[in-house]
Short mmCIF file of C-alpha atoms in Angstrom, two decimals:
data_model
loop_
_atom_site.label_atom_id
_atom_site.label_comp_id
_atom_site.label_asym_id
_atom_site.label_seq_id
_atom_site.Cartn_x
_atom_site.Cartn_y
_atom_site.Cartn_z
CA MET A 27 216.96 -120.79 -33.10
CA TYR A 28 219.14 -121.83 -30.43
CA LEU A 29 219.37 -122.65 -26.68
CA LEU A 30 222.66 -121.75 -24.83
CA GLY A 31 223.69 -123.17 -21.67
CA ILE A 32 226.56 -121.99 -19.61
CA ASP A 33 228.12 -123.91 -17.06
CA ILE A 34 230.59 -122.65 -14.74
CA GLY A 35 232.35 -125.63 -13.10
CA THR A 36 234.86 -125.73 -10.66
CA SER A 37 237.43 -126.29 -12.92
CA GLY A 38 236.37 -125.00 -16.28
CA CYS A 39 233.74 -123.09 -18.46
CA LYS A 40 231.67 -125.21 -21.09
CA VAL A 41 228.95 -123.54 -23.16
CA THR A 42 226.55 -125.39 -25.29
CA ALA A 43 224.02 -124.45 -28.40
CA ILE A 44 221.39 -126.85 -29.04
CA ASP A 45 218.05 -126.47 -31.24
CA ALA A 46 214.42 -127.68 -29.91
CA SER A 47 215.07 -131.00 -30.50
CA GLY A 48 218.30 -131.22 -28.38
CA VAL A 49 220.42 -131.74 -31.35
CA VAL A 50 224.01 -129.87 -30.54
CA HIS A 51 225.11 -127.24 -32.58
CA GLY A 52 228.29 -126.04 -31.00
CA GLU A 53 230.49 -126.38 -27.92
CA GLY A 54 233.20 -124.07 -26.38
CA PHE A 55 235.55 -124.85 -23.05
CA ALA A 56 238.11 -122.89 -21.40
CA GLU A 57 239.90 -124.03 -17.97
CA TYR A 58 240.52 -121.85 -15.28
CA GLU A 59 242.82 -122.33 -11.82
CA SER A 60 241.92 -122.65 -8.10
CA ALA A 61 244.92 -120.81 -6.22
CA GLN A 62 245.85 -122.43 -2.91
CA PRO A 63 247.46 -119.73 -0.99
CA HIS A 64 247.61 -122.21 1.87
CA PRO A 65 247.70 -125.83 2.42
CA GLY A 66 243.84 -127.04 2.11
CA TRP A 67 242.71 -123.90 0.59
CA ALA A 68 241.01 -123.08 -2.69
CA GLU A 69 240.25 -119.87 -4.24
CA GLN A 70 238.86 -118.67 -7.34
CA ASN A 71 238.75 -115.09 -8.56
CA PRO A 72 235.25 -114.27 -10.46
CA GLU A 73 236.45 -112.35 -13.50
CA ASP A 74 238.59 -115.33 -14.43
CA TRP A 75 234.92 -117.20 -14.67
CA CYS A 76 233.95 -113.95 -17.36
CA VAL A 77 237.00 -114.29 -19.19
CA ALA A 78 236.11 -118.15 -19.58
CA VAL A 79 232.68 -117.25 -20.87
CA ARG A 80 233.92 -114.78 -23.36
CA ALA A 81 236.73 -117.34 -24.66
CA CYS A 82 233.87 -120.15 -24.93
CA LEU A 83 231.42 -117.78 -27.04
CA ASP A 84 234.34 -116.86 -29.39
CA GLN A 85 234.74 -120.68 -30.04
CA LEU A 86 231.04 -120.86 -30.41
CA ARG A 87 231.06 -118.09 -32.54
CA GLU A 88 232.90 -119.97 -35.49
CA LYS A 89 230.27 -122.77 -35.26
CA ILE A 90 226.54 -121.20 -34.87
CA ASP A 91 225.31 -117.67 -35.50
CA LEU A 92 224.71 -116.18 -31.68
CA LYS A 93 222.03 -113.83 -33.26
CA LYS A 94 220.05 -116.61 -33.46
CA VAL A 95 220.17 -117.34 -29.87
CA ASP A 96 216.60 -117.41 -28.51
CA ALA A 97 217.32 -118.18 -24.49
CA ILE A 98 220.14 -118.65 -22.16
CA ALA A 99 220.56 -120.29 -18.55
CA VAL A 100 223.64 -120.72 -16.60
CA ASP A 101 224.32 -123.20 -13.92
CA GLY A 102 227.84 -123.33 -11.47
CA SER A 103 229.42 -125.33 -8.95
CA THR A 104 227.72 -124.67 -5.56
CA HIS A 105 228.58 -123.39 -1.91
CA ASN A 106 230.65 -120.91 -3.21
CA ALA A 107 229.80 -117.17 -2.47
CA VAL A 108 230.67 -114.04 -4.09
CA LEU A 109 231.22 -111.41 -1.57
CA LEU A 110 230.17 -107.70 -3.40
CA ASP A 111 230.83 -104.36 -1.72
CA LYS A 112 228.39 -101.56 -2.41
CA HIS A 113 229.72 -101.06 -5.81
CA MET A 114 229.42 -104.91 -6.72
CA GLN A 115 233.09 -105.17 -6.91
CA PRO A 116 234.44 -108.45 -5.44
CA VAL A 117 235.39 -108.08 -1.76
CA ARG A 118 237.82 -110.95 -1.93
CA PRO A 119 238.35 -114.29 -3.85
CA VAL A 120 236.06 -116.69 -3.45
CA ILE A 121 236.22 -119.77 -1.12
CA MET A 122 235.69 -122.79 -3.29
CA TRP A 123 233.57 -125.94 -2.21
CA THR A 124 236.89 -127.97 -1.86
CA ASP A 125 238.74 -125.52 0.67
CA GLN A 126 239.13 -126.99 3.89
CA ARG A 127 240.17 -123.75 6.02
CA SER A 128 236.70 -123.93 7.69
CA ALA A 129 237.09 -127.81 9.46
CA ALA A 130 237.35 -126.03 12.86
CA GLU A 131 234.37 -123.88 12.57
CA ALA A 132 232.27 -126.87 11.00
CA ALA A 133 233.16 -129.20 13.85
CA GLU A 134 232.28 -126.50 16.54
CA LEU A 135 228.96 -125.98 14.59
CA ASN A 136 227.97 -129.51 14.75
CA ALA A 137 229.03 -129.94 18.26
CA GLU A 138 226.88 -126.51 19.49
CA HIS A 139 224.16 -126.07 17.13
CA GLY A 140 224.21 -129.45 15.01
CA GLU A 141 220.50 -129.87 15.98
CA LEU A 142 219.18 -126.76 14.82
CA ILE A 143 221.41 -127.08 11.26
CA PHE A 144 220.09 -130.32 10.39
CA LYS A 145 216.39 -129.83 11.33
CA THR A 146 216.50 -126.32 9.35
CA ALA A 147 218.64 -127.10 6.51
CA TYR A 148 218.57 -131.03 6.36
CA GLN A 149 222.34 -131.26 6.22
CA MET A 150 225.25 -131.53 8.69
CA ALA A 151 227.91 -128.60 8.75
CA ALA A 152 231.18 -129.41 6.81
CA PRO A 153 233.73 -127.35 5.31
CA THR A 154 232.28 -127.57 1.99
CA TRP A 155 229.24 -125.19 3.00
CA THR A 156 229.17 -121.77 2.72
CA LEU A 157 228.00 -121.38 6.44
CA PRO A 158 231.00 -122.39 8.08
CA GLN A 159 233.33 -120.73 5.48
CA MET A 160 231.62 -117.61 6.61
CA LEU A 161 231.91 -118.20 10.19
CA TRP A 162 235.78 -118.48 9.11
CA LEU A 163 235.57 -114.90 7.74
CA SER A 164 233.95 -113.48 10.66
CA ARG A 165 236.50 -114.73 12.77
CA HIS A 166 239.89 -114.43 10.67
CA GLU A 167 238.93 -111.90 8.16
CA PRO A 168 236.10 -109.57 9.31
CA GLU A 169 236.54 -106.77 7.25
CA ALA A 170 235.64 -108.62 4.39
CA LEU A 171 232.11 -109.36 5.63
CA ARG A 172 231.98 -105.80 6.96
CA LYS A 173 232.50 -104.52 3.30
CA THR A 174 229.91 -106.99 1.99
CA GLU A 175 226.69 -105.68 0.84
CA HIS A 176 225.59 -108.28 -1.44
CA MET A 177 226.35 -112.12 -1.47
CA LEU A 178 225.73 -114.12 -4.79
CA PHE A 179 226.92 -117.30 -6.19
CA VAL A 180 229.19 -118.48 -9.09
CA LYS A 181 226.24 -118.78 -11.74
CA ASP A 182 224.50 -115.93 -10.28
CA TYR A 183 227.54 -113.63 -10.46
CA VAL A 184 227.97 -114.51 -13.99
CA ARG A 185 224.50 -113.92 -14.71
CA TRP A 186 224.26 -110.71 -13.04
CA ARG A 187 227.17 -109.58 -15.62
CA LEU A 188 225.03 -110.52 -18.16
CA THR A 189 221.91 -108.79 -17.19
CA ALA A 190 222.53 -106.71 -14.10
CA VAL A 191 219.87 -108.52 -11.94
CA CYS A 192 220.75 -110.05 -8.55
CA CYS A 193 219.07 -113.25 -7.73
CA THR A 194 219.64 -117.16 -6.90
CA ASP A 195 217.71 -120.16 -7.43
CA LYS A 196 216.15 -121.85 -4.30
CA ILE A 197 218.25 -125.13 -5.12
CA GLU A 198 221.37 -122.93 -5.26
CA ALA A 199 220.43 -121.60 -1.85
CA GLN A 200 220.34 -125.21 -0.36
CA GLY A 201 223.98 -125.25 -0.83
CA THR A 202 224.54 -122.60 1.83
CA LEU A 203 223.54 -124.11 4.93
CA PHE A 204 221.49 -121.23 5.70
CA PHE A 205 218.40 -121.61 3.75
CA ASP A 206 215.21 -123.16 5.53
CA MET A 207 214.06 -126.19 3.76
CA ALA A 208 210.40 -126.45 5.21
CA ARG A 209 209.76 -122.67 4.87
CA GLN A 210 211.89 -122.65 1.30
CA ASP A 211 213.07 -119.33 2.41
CA TRP A 212 216.61 -117.81 4.24
CA SER A 213 216.87 -118.88 7.87
CA GLU A 214 217.70 -115.68 10.19
CA PRO A 215 218.77 -118.20 12.88
CA LEU A 216 221.58 -119.65 10.29
CA CYS A 217 222.57 -116.27 8.80
CA GLU A 218 223.26 -115.24 12.63
CA LEU A 219 225.46 -118.52 13.19
CA ALA A 220 227.31 -117.74 9.75
CA GLY A 221 228.06 -113.98 11.17
CA ILE A 222 226.34 -112.71 8.20
CA ARG A 223 223.32 -110.13 7.65
CA GLN A 224 220.31 -111.70 5.88
CA GLU A 225 219.70 -108.69 3.95
CA ILE A 226 222.84 -109.21 1.54
CA LEU A 227 221.31 -112.39 0.41
CA PRO A 228 219.69 -112.42 -2.73
CA ASP A 229 216.34 -112.60 -3.99
CA LEU A 230 215.26 -116.42 -4.31
CA VAL A 231 213.60 -117.59 -7.73
CA ASN A 232 212.67 -120.92 -9.63
CA PRO A 233 215.48 -122.35 -11.48
CA THR A 234 213.05 -121.72 -14.74
CA THR A 235 212.61 -118.18 -14.10
CA VAL A 236 213.36 -115.59 -16.54
CA THR A 237 215.57 -113.06 -14.86
CA GLY A 238 216.48 -110.58 -17.21
CA THR A 239 217.88 -109.87 -20.79
CA ILE A 240 221.25 -109.46 -21.91
CA THR A 241 222.22 -105.75 -21.36
CA GLU A 242 223.69 -103.47 -23.82
CA GLN A 243 227.13 -103.48 -21.57
CA ALA A 244 226.96 -107.03 -21.77
CA ALA A 245 226.72 -107.16 -25.49
CA ARG A 246 229.36 -105.27 -25.79
CA GLU A 247 231.27 -107.22 -23.22
CA PHE A 248 230.62 -110.89 -24.29
CA GLY A 249 229.80 -110.26 -28.01
CA LEU A 250 226.28 -111.66 -27.20
CA PRO A 251 223.16 -109.62 -28.97
CA ALA A 252 221.51 -107.48 -26.22
CA GLY A 253 217.89 -108.50 -25.21
CA ILE A 254 218.22 -112.27 -25.34
CA PRO A 255 215.99 -113.69 -22.13
CA VAL A 256 218.33 -115.12 -19.51
CA VAL A 257 216.92 -117.98 -17.15
CA CYS A 258 217.92 -118.31 -13.57
CA GLY A 259 219.62 -121.71 -13.86
CA THR A 260 220.55 -123.85 -11.16
CA SER A 261 223.42 -125.98 -9.37
CA ASP A 262 225.69 -128.19 -11.73
CA ALA A 263 224.75 -131.16 -9.43
CA ALA A 264 221.23 -130.87 -9.85
CA ILE A 265 221.18 -129.72 -13.73
CA GLU A 266 223.52 -132.62 -14.55
CA ASP A 267 220.96 -135.33 -12.90
CA TYR A 268 218.16 -133.47 -14.71
CA ALA A 269 219.74 -133.56 -17.97
CA ALA A 270 221.01 -137.19 -17.78
CA GLY A 271 217.46 -138.49 -17.45
CA ALA A 272 217.27 -138.93 -13.85
CA ILE A 273 213.80 -137.61 -13.62
CA GLU A 274 211.88 -140.75 -11.80
CA PRO A 275 212.50 -141.94 -8.20
CA GLY A 276 215.08 -144.73 -8.07
CA SER A 277 217.46 -143.33 -10.99
CA LEU A 278 221.05 -143.03 -9.61
CA ILE A 279 223.52 -140.87 -11.07
CA LEU A 280 227.37 -141.91 -10.54
CA LYS A 281 229.21 -138.87 -11.78
CA MET A 282 233.09 -138.65 -12.11
CA ALA A 283 233.73 -134.84 -13.05
CA THR A 284 236.18 -132.91 -10.86
CA ALA A 285 234.41 -134.27 -8.26
CA GLY A 286 232.43 -137.72 -7.66
CA ASN A 287 228.90 -138.07 -6.83
CA VAL A 288 226.49 -140.85 -6.11
CA ASN A 289 222.71 -138.88 -6.50
CA VAL A 290 219.78 -141.07 -5.85
CA MET A 291 216.29 -139.54 -7.02
CA THR A 292 213.77 -139.87 -4.15
CA ASP A 293 210.09 -138.74 -4.17
CA LYS A 294 210.52 -136.93 -1.02
CA PRO A 295 213.29 -135.67 1.04
CA VAL A 296 215.30 -138.08 2.96
CA PRO A 297 217.54 -136.20 5.35
CA ASN A 298 220.50 -137.94 6.64
CA ALA A 299 223.54 -137.07 8.60
CA ARG A 300 226.07 -138.72 6.29
CA THR A 301 224.60 -137.46 3.10
CA LEU A 302 223.32 -133.90 1.47
CA THR A 303 220.04 -133.49 0.33
CA TYR A 304 218.45 -131.27 -2.39
CA SER A 305 215.15 -130.51 -4.06
CA HIS A 306 215.23 -131.58 -7.84
CA VAL A 307 214.73 -129.46 -11.09
CA VAL A 308 211.59 -131.48 -11.66
CA PRO A 309 208.99 -130.15 -9.17
CA GLY A 310 208.02 -132.56 -6.50
CA LEU A 311 211.36 -134.89 -6.92
CA TRP A 312 214.61 -134.73 -4.64
CA PHE A 313 218.00 -136.30 -4.63
CA THR A 314 220.01 -137.32 -2.36
CA VAL A 315 223.71 -137.30 -2.54
CA VAL A 316 226.87 -138.76 -1.38
CA ALA A 317 230.12 -137.42 -2.68
CA THR A 318 234.04 -137.91 -2.82
CA ASN A 319 236.23 -134.80 -3.38
CA CYS A 320 238.27 -135.86 -6.12
CA ALA A 321 237.36 -138.06 -9.07
CA ALA A 322 238.68 -136.79 -12.48
CA ARG A 323 240.46 -134.04 -10.77
CA SER A 324 242.65 -137.06 -9.48
CA GLN A 325 243.45 -137.74 -13.09
CA ARG A 326 244.26 -134.00 -14.02
CA TRP A 327 246.52 -134.51 -10.87
CA PHE A 328 248.58 -137.27 -12.07
CA ARG A 329 248.44 -135.78 -15.64
CA ASP A 330 250.08 -132.65 -14.60
CA LEU A 331 252.44 -134.28 -12.12
CA PHE A 332 253.34 -137.34 -13.72
CA GLY A 333 252.05 -137.24 -17.58
CA GLN A 334 254.93 -135.81 -19.46
CA ALA A 335 255.48 -138.40 -21.61
CA GLU A 336 251.49 -138.25 -22.56
CA ILE A 337 251.59 -134.78 -22.94
CA ASP A 338 254.46 -134.69 -25.29
CA GLU A 339 253.02 -137.76 -27.42
CA ALA A 340 249.59 -135.88 -27.58
CA ALA A 341 251.60 -132.91 -28.97
CA ARG A 342 253.40 -135.38 -31.63
CA THR A 343 250.28 -137.33 -32.71
CA GLY A 344 247.37 -135.36 -32.08
CA ARG A 345 245.40 -137.63 -29.84
CA LYS A 346 244.05 -136.63 -26.41
CA VAL A 347 246.33 -137.02 -23.27
CA TYR A 348 243.74 -138.99 -21.15
CA ASP A 349 243.20 -141.43 -24.28
CA LEU A 350 246.82 -141.87 -23.94
CA MET A 351 246.54 -142.68 -20.16
CA ASP A 352 243.56 -144.98 -21.23
CA ASP A 353 245.91 -146.81 -23.12
CA ALA A 354 248.62 -147.15 -20.53
CA ALA A 355 245.97 -148.24 -17.62
CA ALA A 356 244.64 -150.79 -20.21
CA ARG A 357 248.09 -152.67 -20.52
CA SER A 358 248.16 -153.40 -17.01
CA SER A 359 245.03 -155.85 -15.62
CA ALA A 360 242.16 -155.39 -13.34
CA GLY A 361 243.45 -154.82 -9.77
CA ALA A 362 246.65 -153.23 -11.24
CA HIS A 363 248.15 -155.93 -9.67
CA GLY A 364 247.35 -155.57 -6.07
CA LEU A 365 248.27 -151.60 -6.16
CA PHE A 366 245.52 -149.20 -4.39
CA PHE A 367 245.07 -145.69 -4.68
CA HIS A 368 242.86 -143.47 -2.56
CA PRO A 369 241.78 -140.56 -3.98
CA TYR A 370 241.64 -138.14 -0.68
CA LEU A 371 244.03 -135.24 -2.43
CA LEU A 372 241.53 -132.79 -0.92
CA GLY A 373 240.33 -134.47 2.06
CA GLU A 374 237.40 -136.32 2.02
CA ARG A 375 233.55 -136.00 1.79
CA ALA A 376 231.19 -139.00 1.73
CA PRO A 377 231.42 -141.32 3.66
CA TYR A 378 233.62 -140.16 6.12
CA TRP A 379 233.45 -136.46 6.39
CA ASP A 380 237.31 -136.21 7.21
CA PRO A 381 238.91 -133.13 6.06
CA LYS A 382 242.09 -134.67 7.29
CA LEU A 383 242.44 -137.93 5.10
CA ARG A 384 245.21 -137.87 2.31
CA ALA A 385 245.86 -139.58 -0.88
CA SER A 386 248.01 -142.72 -1.11
CA PHE A 387 249.17 -145.55 -3.26
CA VAL A 388 249.33 -148.69 -1.07
CA GLY A 389 251.07 -152.01 -2.19
CA ALA A 390 253.79 -150.81 -4.53
CA THR A 391 256.67 -153.41 -5.28
CA MET A 392 259.22 -153.62 -7.97
CA ARG A 393 257.13 -155.43 -10.44
CA HIS A 394 254.67 -152.72 -10.72
CA THR A 395 254.68 -150.43 -13.75
CA ARG A 396 253.69 -147.03 -14.38
CA ASP A 397 250.74 -148.36 -16.21
CA ASP A 398 249.73 -150.06 -12.57
CA PHE A 399 249.92 -146.79 -11.22
CA ILE A 400 247.53 -145.26 -13.71
CA ARG A 401 245.29 -147.99 -13.44
CA ALA A 402 245.00 -148.08 -9.74
CA LEU A 403 244.10 -144.48 -9.88
CA LEU A 404 241.16 -145.10 -12.36
CA GLU A 405 240.24 -147.87 -10.29
CA GLY A 406 240.44 -146.03 -7.01
CA VAL A 407 238.23 -143.22 -7.89
CA VAL A 408 235.47 -145.90 -8.79
CA PHE A 409 236.20 -147.48 -5.33
CA SER A 410 235.64 -144.27 -3.88
CA LEU A 411 232.20 -144.17 -5.31
CA ARG A 412 231.50 -147.57 -4.70
CA ASP A 413 232.30 -146.61 -0.86
CA CYS A 414 229.98 -143.59 -1.38
CA PHE A 415 227.09 -146.33 -2.46
CA ARG A 416 227.47 -148.17 0.72
CA THR A 417 225.67 -145.20 2.54
CA ILE A 418 222.88 -145.59 -0.07
CA GLU A 419 222.15 -149.39 0.72
CA GLU A 420 222.39 -148.67 4.51
CA MET A 421 219.40 -146.00 4.11
CA GLN A 422 217.71 -149.00 1.86
CA LEU A 423 216.95 -146.31 -0.82
CA PRO A 424 215.42 -147.90 -3.83
CA VAL A 425 217.78 -148.16 -7.06
CA ASN A 426 216.35 -149.05 -10.21
CA GLU A 427 219.44 -147.95 -12.79
CA LEU A 428 222.87 -146.51 -12.58
CA ARG A 429 223.42 -143.78 -14.91
CA LEU A 430 227.13 -142.44 -15.47
CA ILE A 431 227.66 -138.91 -16.50
CA GLY A 432 231.06 -136.40 -16.17
CA GLY A 433 234.24 -136.33 -18.16
CA GLY A 434 235.30 -139.65 -16.78
CA ALA A 435 232.10 -141.28 -18.97
CA LYS A 436 233.91 -140.24 -22.04
CA SER A 437 236.57 -143.09 -21.30
CA GLU A 438 235.22 -146.60 -22.29
CA LEU A 439 237.68 -147.82 -20.04
CA TRP A 440 236.93 -145.85 -17.15
CA THR A 441 233.09 -146.61 -17.81
CA GLN A 442 233.95 -150.63 -17.76
CA ILE A 443 235.61 -150.31 -14.67
CA VAL A 444 232.40 -148.82 -13.10
CA ALA A 445 230.39 -151.69 -14.60
CA ASP A 446 232.71 -154.28 -13.27
CA VAL A 447 233.44 -152.40 -9.79
CA PHE A 448 229.18 -152.28 -9.19
CA GLY A 449 228.75 -155.28 -11.19
CA ARG A 450 225.44 -153.42 -12.82
CA GLU A 451 224.69 -152.57 -16.40
CA ILE A 452 225.67 -148.70 -16.61
CA ILE A 453 223.32 -146.42 -18.69
CA ARG A 454 225.21 -143.82 -20.81
CA PRO A 455 223.14 -140.89 -21.73
CA SER A 456 224.64 -138.59 -24.34
CA GLY A 457 225.30 -134.79 -24.45
CA CYS A 458 224.17 -134.51 -20.71
CA ASP A 459 226.36 -132.60 -19.00
CA ALA A 460 225.66 -129.31 -17.07
CA SER A 461 225.81 -127.00 -19.99
CA TYR A 462 223.36 -129.08 -21.97
CA GLY A 463 221.10 -129.35 -19.03
CA SER A 464 221.05 -125.50 -18.93
CA CYS A 465 220.09 -125.61 -22.24
CA LEU A 466 216.67 -127.35 -21.51
CA LEU A 467 216.18 -125.17 -18.58
CA ALA A 468 216.61 -122.12 -21.13
CA GLY A 469 213.73 -124.21 -23.24
CA VAL A 470 211.56 -124.46 -20.40
CA GLY A 471 211.76 -121.42 -19.07
CA THR A 472 211.22 -119.55 -22.13
CA GLY A 473 208.04 -121.91 -23.61
CA VAL A 474 210.00 -123.70 -25.94
CA PHE A 475 209.10 -126.83 -23.84
CA SER A 476 205.89 -127.45 -22.11
CA ASP A 477 207.63 -128.52 -18.81
CA GLU A 478 210.99 -130.06 -17.39
CA ARG A 479 210.05 -133.75 -18.23
CA ASP A 480 208.79 -132.72 -21.71
CA ALA A 481 212.53 -131.28 -22.46
CA VAL A 482 214.39 -134.35 -21.68
CA LYS A 483 211.98 -136.75 -23.07
CA LYS A 484 212.06 -134.75 -26.41
CA CYS A 485 215.74 -134.37 -26.19
CA LEU A 486 217.36 -137.15 -24.42
CA ARG A 487 219.60 -139.50 -26.16
CA GLU A 488 221.63 -142.60 -24.88
CA ARG A 489 224.32 -144.95 -26.11
CA GLU A 490 224.64 -148.50 -25.86
CA PRO A 491 224.81 -149.25 -22.19
CA VAL A 492 227.91 -151.04 -20.57
CA LYS A 493 227.47 -154.66 -19.14
CA PRO A 494 229.74 -156.10 -16.16
CA GLN A 495 232.31 -158.56 -17.24
CA PRO A 496 231.90 -161.50 -14.76
CA ASP A 497 235.72 -162.14 -14.27
CA ASN A 498 236.60 -158.64 -13.47
CA VAL A 499 233.70 -158.16 -11.28
CA ALA A 500 234.67 -161.12 -9.15
CA ARG A 501 238.41 -159.64 -8.94
CA TYR A 502 236.92 -156.30 -7.69
CA ALA A 503 234.41 -157.92 -5.34
CA LYS A 504 237.69 -158.87 -3.56
CA ALA A 505 239.62 -155.89 -3.91
CA PHE A 506 237.06 -153.51 -2.57
CA PRO A 507 237.07 -154.82 1.01
CA LEU A 508 240.83 -154.47 1.01
CA TYR A 509 240.35 -150.77 -0.68
CA THR A 510 237.91 -149.72 2.58
CA ARG A 511 240.53 -151.40 5.41
CA ILE A 512 243.27 -149.50 3.96
CA HIS A 513 241.32 -146.41 4.74
CA ASP A 514 240.52 -147.66 8.21
CA VAL A 515 243.96 -148.47 8.82
CA LEU A 516 245.36 -145.49 7.77
CA ALA A 517 242.97 -142.69 8.68
CA ASP A 518 244.56 -142.16 12.27
CA VAL A 519 247.92 -141.82 10.36
CA TYR A 520 246.71 -139.26 7.92
CA ARG A 521 245.28 -137.01 10.65
CA GLU A 522 248.51 -137.38 12.72
CA ILE A 523 250.52 -136.31 9.37
CA ASP A 524 248.21 -133.30 9.27
#
């Protein structure tokens, strides 16, 4: 018996298969790209997600018998609306959460309707959210909205392709900014602000609801047996926190994936204009999010533009490109000899909420080497997370433990930098990515586990924690104020450049 989790992330799809004790029996991964037809835009083609799912399942088929899969759940990046016509065909490419085109609409919404939005949805408008994205479309591509008869979201579109059932979960709905948190239902006033008809929105269910089964058509398309129950699933951020064992108030997640998150679990909602607020997979829990746009995405950007040496060496030796980049960074030292990197490659969310910020290396001299630049990039991402954490401190939210997740957590060097910058022990859950969390939800929804906590307690495993190194802690404690001062000095310059 296997439980299957499908994660439709921002830059790639991962599929994982586990058994009822949480042991991973197979994985598959496939990347896809975001199109950037204009500066600050980011769009994806929904068909690319399905192509990636098929590729992942083909990889998985070499490791397990897919006929033994008992249940499936799907998660995905949030805020991203898939607009479908009456024939369930996409009306246009999907505007992704990293897209910055609706900055003017977000500012206008906050100025004119900020009190209503925050009171209803517990968030302030920003280009990340679906509401300002749809307002932008209503003004610049009204025909797209006129053709739209159904709105789904990333994971829901893929799940519809599997089951022919349209619905979404309530946590995903919170990522749109047209959801009433108190009523736990769609908000007609916020839909009106977005310029959309409420009737195009999907029905709402819980993340563990069985929404349908694999159809005969999906069986032919994806190579899965027909009849497998498919659980709704939820957003990747919510499912990652859950899978990492953050199931009690005071647990804090540091995420270094495409984006970076600082998420603290709470026993009640704590809305704040500078943060994001979501309900948790575990009923009764909530989490507060402070997020940076580019974490591991910064590393991938550097790899693609400047990493040909590592790419070539990886092809020769069979080693991973990112491991070779870590080797280079390790030849530098803590502080990268005074070189700083700010990872504002796509503007920035928390704590600045400024889409006009730009990335920069600051402090370069003739003595700096390429190794220093790679080290500075790794440190800059962690400094950005530490900058986000200042908001958690200012809100005085209790924090009992730090758990590190995401692709960046696979790097021993990067993990050590996190421990040193934060000056705290870092817990490292094993096998805790979004696809793993979706496996657990598949089991909860179909009765393999008695409830959400039971699944985590039976399946979660952890590696040895990483402790901070005192000398590096002291060095980073001096460097971090310089990091924030550089932002403060250059923020106006970035806006003028924009």
